[in-house]
């Protein structure tokens, strides 16, 4: 029997509801496999910020580095500026641990009707590979002349050959193991320097994967194509910002952001990877016990898979599928009647 050590950071809002729910499912699944998880619970987030002036303690990254993985709920509270909460917790973890791939799968589940009509027999199953440590998410720049009529802000995007090459390579590998189709999101008509560079490096990487049919599509056209025929997509590789936007769009197409899972990966396994539902803290529904725990549970399954527990992860996914197939065990965002607790219980019982 092996014991995993995982840092659990519920964070803010519904993170405090969906993360403990997912932990119960993971504990049960691992117990059934004769394994266990030691959870290191940490109360970092906006409450910590209000009390201590920082989203996490100064030794936070050091503490996380001693774990096998990080399991995160959500970040954000209306009375703390969003850029303060995100850049104080989520983004420092992604960067400190060089989690340069953000894997965001989108699947159509039996019983959950997609929000767009798709042809008979077609099925939505796509994987967004989002660059996760550079691109549009950059601290370079500044605000100038604050409070004056001449005030301005500059934000520099950072695209490196190494950064594009490694995320593109990861995406092509995924496509090779799936349906051999890759779409690169670009905007090289309007963004004059970084996006043509993105295209060039992706094209170079493509030459190493002749079996993968690759094409580049302008992000605006790609958004429209995704709505029009989501079933035609396999792997999409995108910059940090484009990947973030497309993954919300894709999960809305199959039902709700409440089932959007993600993995922030260091594929070389030098550091812990981090797993989190794509959704945020949802202050409008926080504390009511109605949040959909599926995104967190699925993210937990991705974590177990990454840590070598494929069998337990597979059982969790089967149980999620079963619970989503019935209106009685789906939350309201998916047209169901269940609350967080009853979905969690259904997934646990279905393991
Ligand atoms: N699940 C963590 C969370 O709260 N995410 C919300 C968010 O805004 N994330 C921004 C990002 O992924 O870049």
mmCIF file of C-alpha atoms and ligand atoms in Angstrom:
data_model
loop_
_atom_site.group_PDB
_atom_site.id
_atom_site.type_symbol
_atom_site.label_atom_id
_atom_site.label_comp_id
_atom_site.label_asym_id
_atom_site.label_seq_id
_atom_site.Cartn_x
_atom_site.Cartn_y
_atom_site.Cartn_z
ATOM 1 C CA UNK A 1 0.000 0.000 0.000
ATOM 2 C CA UNK A 2 1.284 3.459 -0.871
ATOM 3 C CA UNK A 3 0.210 6.711 0.739
ATOM 4 C CA UNK A 4 -0.023 9.890 -1.273
ATOM 5 C CA UNK A 5 0.529 13.260 0.369
ATOM 6 C CA UNK A 6 -1.693 15.872 -1.229
ATOM 7 C CA UNK A 7 -2.182 19.524 -0.307
ATOM 8 C CA UNK A 8 -5.883 20.442 -0.304
ATOM 9 C CA UNK A 9 -6.612 24.151 -0.723
ATOM 10 C CA UNK A 10 -10.389 24.740 -0.752
ATOM 11 C CA UNK A 11 -9.772 28.496 -1.223
ATOM 12 C CA UNK A 12 -12.842 30.676 -1.495
ATOM 13 C CA UNK A 13 -16.597 30.488 -2.056
ATOM 14 C CA UNK A 14 -17.840 27.183 -3.442
ATOM 15 C CA UNK A 15 -14.283 25.837 -3.301
ATOM 16 C CA UNK A 16 -15.117 25.127 0.347
ATOM 17 C CA UNK A 17 -18.057 22.975 -0.742
ATOM 18 C CA UNK A 18 -16.830 21.154 -3.861
ATOM 19 C CA UNK A 19 -13.296 20.361 -2.700
ATOM 20 C CA UNK A 20 -14.273 18.512 0.530
ATOM 21 C CA UNK A 21 -16.914 16.673 -1.541
ATOM 22 C CA UNK A 22 -14.294 15.561 -4.068
ATOM 23 C CA UNK A 23 -11.902 14.546 -1.282
ATOM 24 C CA UNK A 24 -14.544 12.176 0.118
ATOM 25 C CA UNK A 25 -14.943 10.557 -3.299
ATOM 26 C CA UNK A 26 -11.181 10.213 -3.783
ATOM 27 C CA UNK A 27 -10.734 8.738 -0.292
ATOM 28 C CA UNK A 28 -13.429 6.139 -0.956
ATOM 29 C CA UNK A 29 -12.031 5.215 -4.383
ATOM 30 C CA UNK A 30 -8.500 4.837 -3.013
ATOM 31 C CA UNK A 31 -9.688 2.875 0.011
ATOM 32 C CA UNK A 32 -11.384 0.416 -2.351
ATOM 33 C CA UNK A 33 -7.997 -0.040 -4.063
ATOM 34 C CA UNK A 34 -6.293 -0.635 -0.705
ATOM 35 C CA UNK A 35 -4.511 2.735 -0.920
ATOM 36 C CA UNK A 36 -4.797 5.951 1.025
ATOM 37 C CA UNK A 37 -4.223 9.681 0.800
ATOM 38 C CA UNK A 38 -2.836 11.915 3.520
ATOM 39 C CA UNK A 39 -4.412 15.323 3.030
ATOM 40 C CA UNK A 40 -2.618 18.430 4.149
ATOM 41 C CA UNK A 41 -5.435 20.980 4.483
ATOM 42 C CA UNK A 42 -4.441 24.596 4.101
ATOM 43 C CA UNK A 43 -6.700 27.580 4.628
ATOM 44 C CA UNK A 44 -5.120 29.929 2.104
ATOM 45 C CA UNK A 45 -7.249 32.293 0.070
ATOM 46 C CA UNK A 46 -9.083 35.583 0.485
ATOM 47 C CA UNK A 47 -9.788 35.118 4.244
ATOM 48 C CA UNK A 48 -6.041 34.638 4.711
ATOM 49 C CA UNK A 49 -5.489 37.790 2.646
ATOM 50 C CA UNK A 50 -7.876 39.855 4.762
ATOM 51 C CA UNK A 51 -6.240 38.622 7.968
ATOM 52 C CA UNK A 52 -2.555 38.557 6.961
ATOM 53 C CA UNK A 53 -2.301 40.716 3.827
ATOM 54 C CA UNK A 54 -1.252 37.755 1.665
ATOM 55 C CA UNK A 55 -3.176 34.950 -0.040
ATOM 56 C CA UNK A 56 -0.707 32.396 1.306
ATOM 57 C CA UNK A 57 2.177 32.468 3.778
ATOM 58 C CA UNK A 58 5.720 33.326 2.665
ATOM 59 C CA UNK A 59 6.756 29.658 2.911
ATOM 60 C CA UNK A 60 3.638 28.482 1.028
ATOM 61 C CA UNK A 61 5.422 27.280 -2.099
ATOM 62 C CA UNK A 62 8.047 25.467 0.017
ATOM 63 C CA UNK A 63 5.293 23.645 1.877
ATOM 64 C CA UNK A 64 3.549 22.624 -1.332
ATOM 65 C CA UNK A 65 6.823 21.414 -2.823
ATOM 66 C CA UNK A 66 6.884 18.673 -0.187
ATOM 67 C CA UNK A 67 3.659 17.136 -1.468
ATOM 68 C CA UNK A 68 2.852 14.805 -4.373
ATOM 69 C CA UNK A 69 0.199 17.145 -5.798
ATOM 70 C CA UNK A 70 -1.949 20.165 -5.045
ATOM 71 C CA UNK A 71 -5.756 19.984 -5.102
ATOM 72 C CA UNK A 72 -7.322 23.436 -5.357
ATOM 73 C CA UNK A 73 -10.940 24.560 -5.088
ATOM 74 C CA UNK A 74 -11.527 28.153 -6.174
ATOM 75 C CA UNK A 75 -10.065 31.610 -5.778
ATOM 76 C CA UNK A 76 -11.838 34.944 -5.450
ATOM 77 C CA UNK A 77 -14.124 37.026 -3.264
ATOM 78 C CA UNK A 78 -16.023 40.169 -4.253
ATOM 79 C CA UNK A 79 -14.244 42.400 -1.711
ATOM 80 C CA UNK A 80 -10.738 41.410 -2.893
ATOM 81 C CA UNK A 81 -9.701 42.554 -6.391
ATOM 82 C CA UNK A 82 -9.587 39.516 -8.708
ATOM 83 C CA UNK A 83 -6.056 40.214 -9.897
ATOM 84 C CA UNK A 84 -4.885 40.308 -6.265
ATOM 85 C CA UNK A 85 -6.431 36.944 -5.379
ATOM 86 C CA UNK A 86 -5.364 35.185 -8.590
ATOM 87 C CA UNK A 87 -1.807 36.525 -8.602
ATOM 88 C CA UNK A 88 -1.480 35.792 -4.885
ATOM 89 C CA UNK A 89 -2.263 32.076 -5.022
ATOM 90 C CA UNK A 90 -3.164 30.285 -8.249
ATOM 91 C CA UNK A 91 -0.688 31.875 -10.634
ATOM 92 C CA UNK A 92 2.350 31.760 -8.294
ATOM 93 C CA UNK A 93 1.775 28.008 -7.855
ATOM 94 C CA UNK A 94 1.535 27.430 -11.622
ATOM 95 C CA UNK A 95 4.773 29.349 -12.154
ATOM 96 C CA UNK A 96 6.820 28.148 -9.177
ATOM 97 C CA UNK A 97 6.202 24.549 -10.237
ATOM 98 C CA UNK A 98 6.565 25.243 -13.965
ATOM 99 C CA UNK A 99 3.127 23.740 -14.630
ATOM 100 C CA UNK A 100 3.311 24.744 -18.244
ATOM 101 C CA UNK A 101 0.443 22.594 -19.502
ATOM 102 C CA UNK A 102 -3.128 23.288 -18.472
ATOM 103 C CA UNK A 103 -5.133 20.311 -19.634
ATOM 104 C CA UNK A 104 -8.843 20.960 -19.974
ATOM 105 C CA UNK A 105 -10.965 18.101 -21.305
ATOM 106 C CA UNK A 106 -14.546 18.601 -22.480
ATOM 107 C CA UNK A 107 -16.890 15.654 -22.949
ATOM 108 C CA UNK A 108 -20.492 15.130 -23.721
ATOM 109 C CA UNK A 109 -22.090 12.916 -21.057
ATOM 110 C CA UNK A 110 -25.042 10.594 -21.615
ATOM 111 C CA UNK A 111 -28.209 12.215 -20.318
ATOM 112 C CA UNK A 112 -26.803 15.761 -20.455
ATOM 113 C CA UNK A 113 -28.078 17.499 -23.568
ATOM 114 C CA UNK A 114 -25.503 19.766 -25.243
ATOM 115 C CA UNK A 115 -26.585 23.374 -25.607
ATOM 116 C CA UNK A 116 -26.113 23.212 -29.359
ATOM 117 C CA UNK A 117 -27.625 20.728 -31.775
ATOM 118 C CA UNK A 118 -25.140 18.155 -33.053
ATOM 119 C CA UNK A 119 -25.752 15.576 -35.788
ATOM 120 C CA UNK A 120 -27.150 12.151 -34.928
ATOM 121 C CA UNK A 121 -24.307 9.802 -33.984
ATOM 122 C CA UNK A 122 -21.790 12.622 -33.424
ATOM 123 C CA UNK A 123 -20.174 13.077 -30.029
ATOM 124 C CA UNK A 124 -18.263 15.918 -28.362
ATOM 125 C CA UNK A 125 -14.926 14.853 -26.907
ATOM 126 C CA UNK A 126 -12.181 17.419 -27.115
ATOM 127 C CA UNK A 127 -9.073 18.351 -25.208
ATOM 128 C CA UNK A 128 -7.817 21.889 -24.785
ATOM 129 C CA UNK A 129 -4.089 22.156 -24.110
ATOM 130 C CA UNK A 130 -3.596 25.634 -22.712
ATOM 131 C CA UNK A 131 -0.145 27.189 -22.339
ATOM 132 C CA UNK A 132 0.003 27.959 -18.627
ATOM 133 C CA UNK A 133 3.073 29.938 -17.606
ATOM 134 C CA UNK A 134 3.561 32.769 -20.092
ATOM 135 C CA UNK A 135 1.714 34.454 -22.977
ATOM 136 C CA UNK A 136 -0.864 37.064 -22.116
ATOM 137 C CA UNK A 137 -0.606 36.310 -18.378
ATOM 138 C CA UNK A 138 2.417 38.459 -17.693
ATOM 139 C CA UNK A 139 3.467 40.861 -14.978
ATOM 140 C CA UNK A 140 5.491 42.963 -17.392
ATOM 141 C CA UNK A 141 4.099 46.422 -17.784
ATOM 142 C CA UNK A 142 2.666 49.025 -15.519
ATOM 143 C CA UNK A 143 0.214 51.823 -14.863
ATOM 144 C CA UNK A 144 1.408 55.339 -15.493
ATOM 145 C CA UNK A 145 0.056 58.774 -14.650
ATOM 146 C CA UNK A 146 -2.485 57.256 -12.307
ATOM 147 C CA UNK A 147 -5.375 59.540 -11.540
ATOM 148 C CA UNK A 148 -4.478 61.976 -14.318
ATOM 149 C CA UNK A 149 -6.326 62.449 -17.629
ATOM 150 C CA UNK A 150 -3.236 61.006 -19.358
ATOM 151 C CA UNK A 151 -3.259 57.771 -17.401
ATOM 152 C CA UNK A 152 -2.287 54.683 -19.360
ATOM 153 C CA UNK A 153 -1.483 51.026 -18.839
ATOM 154 C CA UNK A 154 0.940 48.762 -20.706
ATOM 155 C CA UNK A 155 0.784 44.971 -20.584
ATOM 156 C CA UNK A 156 3.535 43.014 -22.330
ATOM 157 C CA UNK A 157 2.819 39.529 -23.645
ATOM 158 C CA UNK A 158 5.643 37.025 -23.314
ATOM 159 C CA UNK A 159 5.982 34.260 -25.884
ATOM 160 C CA UNK A 160 9.217 32.240 -25.851
ATOM 161 C CA UNK A 161 10.383 29.593 -28.317
ATOM 162 C CA UNK A 162 10.855 27.167 -25.433
ATOM 163 C CA UNK A 163 7.392 27.932 -24.041
ATOM 164 C CA UNK A 164 5.559 27.464 -27.348
ATOM 165 C CA UNK A 165 7.613 24.444 -28.412
ATOM 166 C CA UNK A 166 7.017 22.465 -25.235
ATOM 167 C CA UNK A 167 3.277 23.060 -25.010
ATOM 168 C CA UNK A 168 2.820 22.376 -28.741
ATOM 169 C CA UNK A 169 4.845 19.166 -28.440
ATOM 170 C CA UNK A 170 2.686 18.056 -25.510
ATOM 171 C CA UNK A 171 -0.469 18.781 -27.540
ATOM 172 C CA UNK A 172 0.790 16.865 -30.584
ATOM 173 C CA UNK A 173 1.634 13.885 -28.339
ATOM 174 C CA UNK A 174 -1.941 13.958 -27.002
ATOM 175 C CA UNK A 175 -3.347 14.163 -30.519
ATOM 176 C CA UNK A 176 -1.185 11.185 -31.560
ATOM 177 C CA UNK A 177 -2.801 9.148 -28.787
ATOM 178 C CA UNK A 178 -6.319 10.333 -29.649
ATOM 179 C CA UNK A 179 -7.805 11.027 -33.097
ATOM 180 C CA UNK A 180 -4.724 12.558 -34.779
ATOM 181 C CA UNK A 181 -6.252 15.971 -35.211
ATOM 182 C CA UNK A 182 -4.908 19.224 -33.796
ATOM 183 C CA UNK A 183 -6.141 22.801 -34.067
ATOM 184 C CA UNK A 184 -3.899 25.684 -33.074
ATOM 185 C CA UNK A 185 -5.684 28.823 -31.898
ATOM 186 C CA UNK A 186 -4.070 31.944 -33.288
ATOM 187 C CA UNK A 187 -4.667 35.585 -34.115
ATOM 188 C CA UNK A 188 -1.716 36.149 -36.410
ATOM 189 C CA UNK A 189 -3.635 38.537 -38.627
ATOM 190 C CA UNK A 190 -4.138 41.134 -35.900
ATOM 191 C CA UNK A 191 -1.441 40.433 -33.306
ATOM 192 C CA UNK A 192 1.589 41.278 -35.352
ATOM 193 C CA UNK A 193 4.568 39.868 -33.427
ATOM 194 C CA UNK A 194 3.672 37.170 -30.930
ATOM 195 C CA UNK A 195 1.036 35.252 -32.881
ATOM 196 C CA UNK A 196 3.015 34.822 -36.144
ATOM 197 C CA UNK A 197 5.823 33.545 -33.869
ATOM 198 C CA UNK A 198 3.362 31.133 -32.187
ATOM 199 C CA UNK A 199 2.309 29.871 -35.655
ATOM 200 C CA UNK A 200 5.927 29.408 -36.790
ATOM 201 C CA UNK A 201 6.929 27.356 -33.756
ATOM 202 C CA UNK A 202 3.750 25.232 -33.886
ATOM 203 C CA UNK A 203 4.435 24.581 -37.601
ATOM 204 C CA UNK A 204 7.996 23.498 -36.764
ATOM 205 C CA UNK A 205 6.785 21.085 -34.082
ATOM 206 C CA UNK A 206 4.159 19.743 -36.523
ATOM 207 C CA UNK A 207 6.920 18.421 -38.795
ATOM 208 C CA UNK A 208 7.806 15.909 -36.052
ATOM 209 C CA UNK A 209 4.215 14.588 -36.098
ATOM 210 C CA UNK A 210 3.378 13.799 -39.737
ATOM 211 C CA UNK A 211 0.525 11.510 -38.636
ATOM 212 C CA UNK A 212 -1.359 14.367 -36.982
ATOM 213 C CA UNK A 213 -3.552 16.548 -39.184
ATOM 214 C CA UNK A 214 -2.833 20.065 -37.945
ATOM 215 C CA UNK A 215 -4.388 23.387 -38.862
ATOM 216 C CA UNK A 216 -4.371 26.870 -37.437
ATOM 217 C CA UNK A 217 -7.560 28.876 -37.007
ATOM 218 C CA UNK A 218 -8.009 32.492 -35.963
ATOM 219 C CA UNK A 219 -9.430 32.591 -32.452
ATOM 220 C CA UNK A 220 -12.584 34.472 -33.484
ATOM 221 C CA UNK A 221 -13.384 31.998 -36.253
ATOM 222 C CA UNK A 222 -12.466 29.136 -33.935
ATOM 223 C CA UNK A 223 -14.981 30.319 -31.325
ATOM 224 C CA UNK A 224 -17.677 30.296 -34.010
ATOM 225 C CA UNK A 225 -16.582 26.867 -35.328
ATOM 226 C CA UNK A 226 -16.664 25.439 -31.815
ATOM 227 C CA UNK A 227 -20.259 26.534 -31.373
ATOM 228 C CA UNK A 228 -21.202 25.331 -34.864
ATOM 229 C CA UNK A 229 -19.561 21.890 -34.859
ATOM 230 C CA UNK A 230 -17.879 21.057 -31.538
ATOM 231 C CA UNK A 231 -17.941 17.335 -32.368
ATOM 232 C CA UNK A 232 -15.330 17.901 -35.109
ATOM 233 C CA UNK A 233 -12.598 18.929 -32.656
ATOM 234 C CA UNK A 234 -10.021 16.654 -31.067
ATOM 235 C CA UNK A 235 -7.037 18.532 -29.534
ATOM 236 C CA UNK A 236 -6.857 22.322 -29.451
ATOM 237 C CA UNK A 237 -3.582 23.998 -28.459
ATOM 238 C CA UNK A 238 -3.852 27.603 -27.367
ATOM 239 C CA UNK A 239 -2.049 30.407 -25.595
ATOM 240 C CA UNK A 240 -2.791 31.152 -21.953
ATOM 241 C CA UNK A 241 -5.656 33.592 -22.531
ATOM 242 C CA UNK A 242 -7.158 31.948 -25.616
ATOM 243 C CA UNK A 243 -7.125 28.540 -23.911
ATOM 244 C CA UNK A 244 -8.853 29.946 -20.844
ATOM 245 C CA UNK A 245 -11.655 31.493 -22.882
ATOM 246 C CA UNK A 246 -12.127 28.500 -25.194
ATOM 247 C CA UNK A 247 -12.388 26.050 -22.303
ATOM 248 C CA UNK A 248 -15.247 27.980 -20.681
ATOM 249 C CA UNK A 249 -16.975 28.091 -24.038
ATOM 250 C CA UNK A 250 -16.453 24.362 -24.655
ATOM 251 C CA UNK A 251 -17.754 23.333 -21.229
ATOM 252 C CA UNK A 252 -20.821 25.558 -21.626
ATOM 253 C CA UNK A 253 -21.529 23.794 -24.939
ATOM 254 C CA UNK A 254 -21.733 20.385 -23.275
ATOM 255 C CA UNK A 255 -23.822 21.640 -20.379
ATOM 256 C CA UNK A 256 -22.116 23.741 -17.730
ATOM 257 C CA UNK A 257 -18.904 25.081 -16.288
ATOM 258 C CA UNK A 258 -19.832 22.917 -13.312
ATOM 259 C CA UNK A 259 -18.365 19.883 -15.088
ATOM 260 C CA UNK A 260 -15.165 21.505 -16.401
ATOM 261 C CA UNK A 261 -12.089 19.798 -14.931
ATOM 262 C CA UNK A 262 -8.450 20.776 -15.284
ATOM 263 C CA UNK A 263 -4.894 19.717 -14.572
ATOM 264 C CA UNK A 264 -1.976 22.141 -14.281
ATOM 265 C CA UNK A 265 0.862 19.834 -15.207
ATOM 266 C CA UNK A 266 4.584 19.787 -14.954
ATOM 267 C CA UNK A 267 4.874 16.966 -17.521
ATOM 268 C CA UNK A 268 8.508 16.362 -16.510
ATOM 269 C CA UNK A 269 7.384 15.683 -12.927
ATOM 270 C CA UNK A 270 10.096 17.820 -11.344
ATOM 271 C CA UNK A 271 7.466 19.525 -9.182
ATOM 272 C CA UNK A 272 3.965 18.780 -7.881
ATOM 273 C CA UNK A 273 1.208 19.320 -10.416
ATOM 274 C CA UNK A 274 -2.029 21.058 -9.446
ATOM 275 C CA UNK A 275 -5.601 19.979 -10.137
ATOM 276 C CA UNK A 276 -8.607 22.307 -9.948
ATOM 277 C CA UNK A 277 -12.084 22.743 -11.319
ATOM 278 C CA UNK A 278 -12.060 25.362 -14.078
ATOM 279 C CA UNK A 279 -14.832 27.340 -12.385
ATOM 280 C CA UNK A 280 -14.229 30.094 -9.878
ATOM 281 C CA UNK A 281 -15.595 30.730 -6.391
ATOM 282 C CA UNK A 282 -19.172 31.573 -7.557
ATOM 283 C CA UNK A 283 -20.035 33.928 -4.663
ATOM 284 C CA UNK A 284 -23.646 34.115 -5.915
ATOM 285 C CA UNK A 285 -24.313 30.506 -4.911
ATOM 286 C CA UNK A 286 -21.625 29.971 -2.249
ATOM 287 C CA UNK A 287 -22.851 28.608 1.081
ATOM 288 C CA UNK A 288 -26.124 27.260 -0.303
ATOM 289 C CA UNK A 289 -25.004 23.673 -0.846
ATOM 290 C CA UNK A 290 -26.081 23.635 -4.474
ATOM 291 C CA UNK A 291 -22.747 23.859 -6.316
ATOM 292 C CA UNK A 292 -21.964 21.148 -8.817
ATOM 293 C CA UNK A 293 -19.099 19.034 -7.386
ATOM 294 C CA UNK A 294 -18.455 17.150 -10.655
ATOM 295 C CA UNK A 295 -15.718 19.466 -11.967
ATOM 296 C CA UNK A 296 -13.793 19.067 -8.700
ATOM 297 C CA UNK A 297 -14.359 15.303 -8.589
ATOM 298 C CA UNK A 298 -13.259 14.885 -12.218
ATOM 299 C CA UNK A 299 -10.178 17.052 -11.512
ATOM 300 C CA UNK A 300 -9.454 14.708 -8.600
ATOM 301 C CA UNK A 301 -9.700 11.720 -10.951
ATOM 302 C CA UNK A 302 -7.185 13.428 -13.259
ATOM 303 C CA UNK A 303 -4.910 13.832 -10.247
ATOM 304 C CA UNK A 304 -5.114 10.136 -9.335
ATOM 305 C CA UNK A 305 -4.404 9.214 -12.946
ATOM 306 C CA UNK A 306 -1.357 11.510 -12.994
ATOM 307 C CA UNK A 307 -0.123 9.903 -9.773
ATOM 308 C CA UNK A 308 -0.388 6.385 -11.220
ATOM 309 C CA UNK A 309 -3.770 5.283 -9.874
ATOM 310 C CA UNK A 310 -5.507 4.782 -13.215
ATOM 311 C CA UNK A 311 -7.859 2.126 -11.951
ATOM 312 C CA UNK A 312 -9.285 4.261 -9.140
ATOM 313 C CA UNK A 313 -9.497 7.228 -11.523
ATOM 314 C CA UNK A 314 -11.386 5.105 -14.063
ATOM 315 C CA UNK A 315 -13.898 3.999 -11.446
ATOM 316 C CA UNK A 316 -14.536 7.604 -10.435
ATOM 317 C CA UNK A 317 -15.152 8.573 -14.071
ATOM 318 C CA UNK A 318 -17.608 5.704 -14.540
ATOM 319 C CA UNK A 319 -19.445 6.761 -11.425
ATOM 320 C CA UNK A 320 -19.566 10.398 -12.586
ATOM 321 C CA UNK A 321 -21.028 9.210 -15.897
ATOM 322 C CA UNK A 322 -23.673 7.204 -14.070
ATOM 323 C CA UNK A 323 -24.660 10.058 -11.784
ATOM 324 C CA UNK A 324 -24.849 12.552 -14.668
ATOM 325 C CA UNK A 325 -27.144 10.245 -16.607
ATOM 326 C CA UNK A 326 -30.045 10.853 -14.202
ATOM 327 C CA UNK A 327 -31.802 14.124 -13.469
ATOM 328 C CA UNK A 328 -32.137 13.078 -9.813
ATOM 329 C CA UNK A 329 -28.364 13.022 -9.366
ATOM 330 C CA UNK A 330 -27.502 16.134 -11.375
ATOM 331 C CA UNK A 331 -27.377 19.684 -10.025
ATOM 332 C CA UNK A 332 -29.583 22.539 -11.261
ATOM 333 C CA UNK A 333 -26.955 23.922 -13.676
ATOM 334 C CA UNK A 334 -27.521 20.706 -15.664
ATOM 335 C CA UNK A 335 -31.292 20.751 -15.315
ATOM 336 C CA UNK A 336 -31.257 18.394 -12.351
ATOM 337 C CA UNK A 337 -32.802 18.426 -8.903
ATOM 338 C CA UNK A 338 -29.856 17.352 -6.758
ATOM 339 C CA UNK A 339 -27.678 19.377 -4.401
ATOM 340 C CA UNK A 340 -23.941 19.080 -3.769
ATOM 341 C CA UNK A 341 -24.373 16.467 -1.054
ATOM 342 C CA UNK A 342 -26.656 14.171 -3.033
ATOM 343 C CA UNK A 343 -24.423 14.241 -6.134
ATOM 344 C CA UNK A 344 -21.413 13.446 -3.944
ATOM 345 C CA UNK A 345 -23.236 10.582 -2.252
ATOM 346 C CA UNK A 346 -24.382 9.236 -5.625
ATOM 347 C CA UNK A 347 -20.827 9.294 -7.017
ATOM 348 C CA UNK A 348 -19.478 7.611 -3.867
ATOM 349 C CA UNK A 349 -22.158 4.937 -3.914
ATOM 350 C CA UNK A 350 -21.588 4.338 -7.595
ATOM 351 C CA UNK A 351 -17.895 3.589 -7.227
HETATM 352 N N1 LIG B 1 -10.554 26.881 -9.784
HETATM 353 C C1 LIG B 1 -9.688 27.927 -9.504
HETATM 354 C C2 LIG B 1 -10.290 29.249 -9.849
HETATM 355 O O1 LIG B 1 -10.865 29.901 -9.004
HETATM 356 N N2 LIG B 1 -10.212 29.614 -11.117
HETATM 357 C C3 LIG B 1 -10.860 30.781 -11.604
HETATM 358 C C4 LIG B 1 -10.056 31.613 -12.541
HETATM 359 O O2 LIG B 1 -10.447 32.732 -12.793
HETATM 360 N N3 LIG B 1 -8.977 31.136 -13.090
HETATM 361 C C5 LIG B 1 -8.186 31.872 -13.990
HETATM 362 C C6 LIG B 1 -7.276 31.015 -14.777
HETATM 363 O O3 LIG B 1 -7.408 29.800 -14.823
HETATM 364 O O4 LIG B 1 -6.371 31.558 -15.400
#
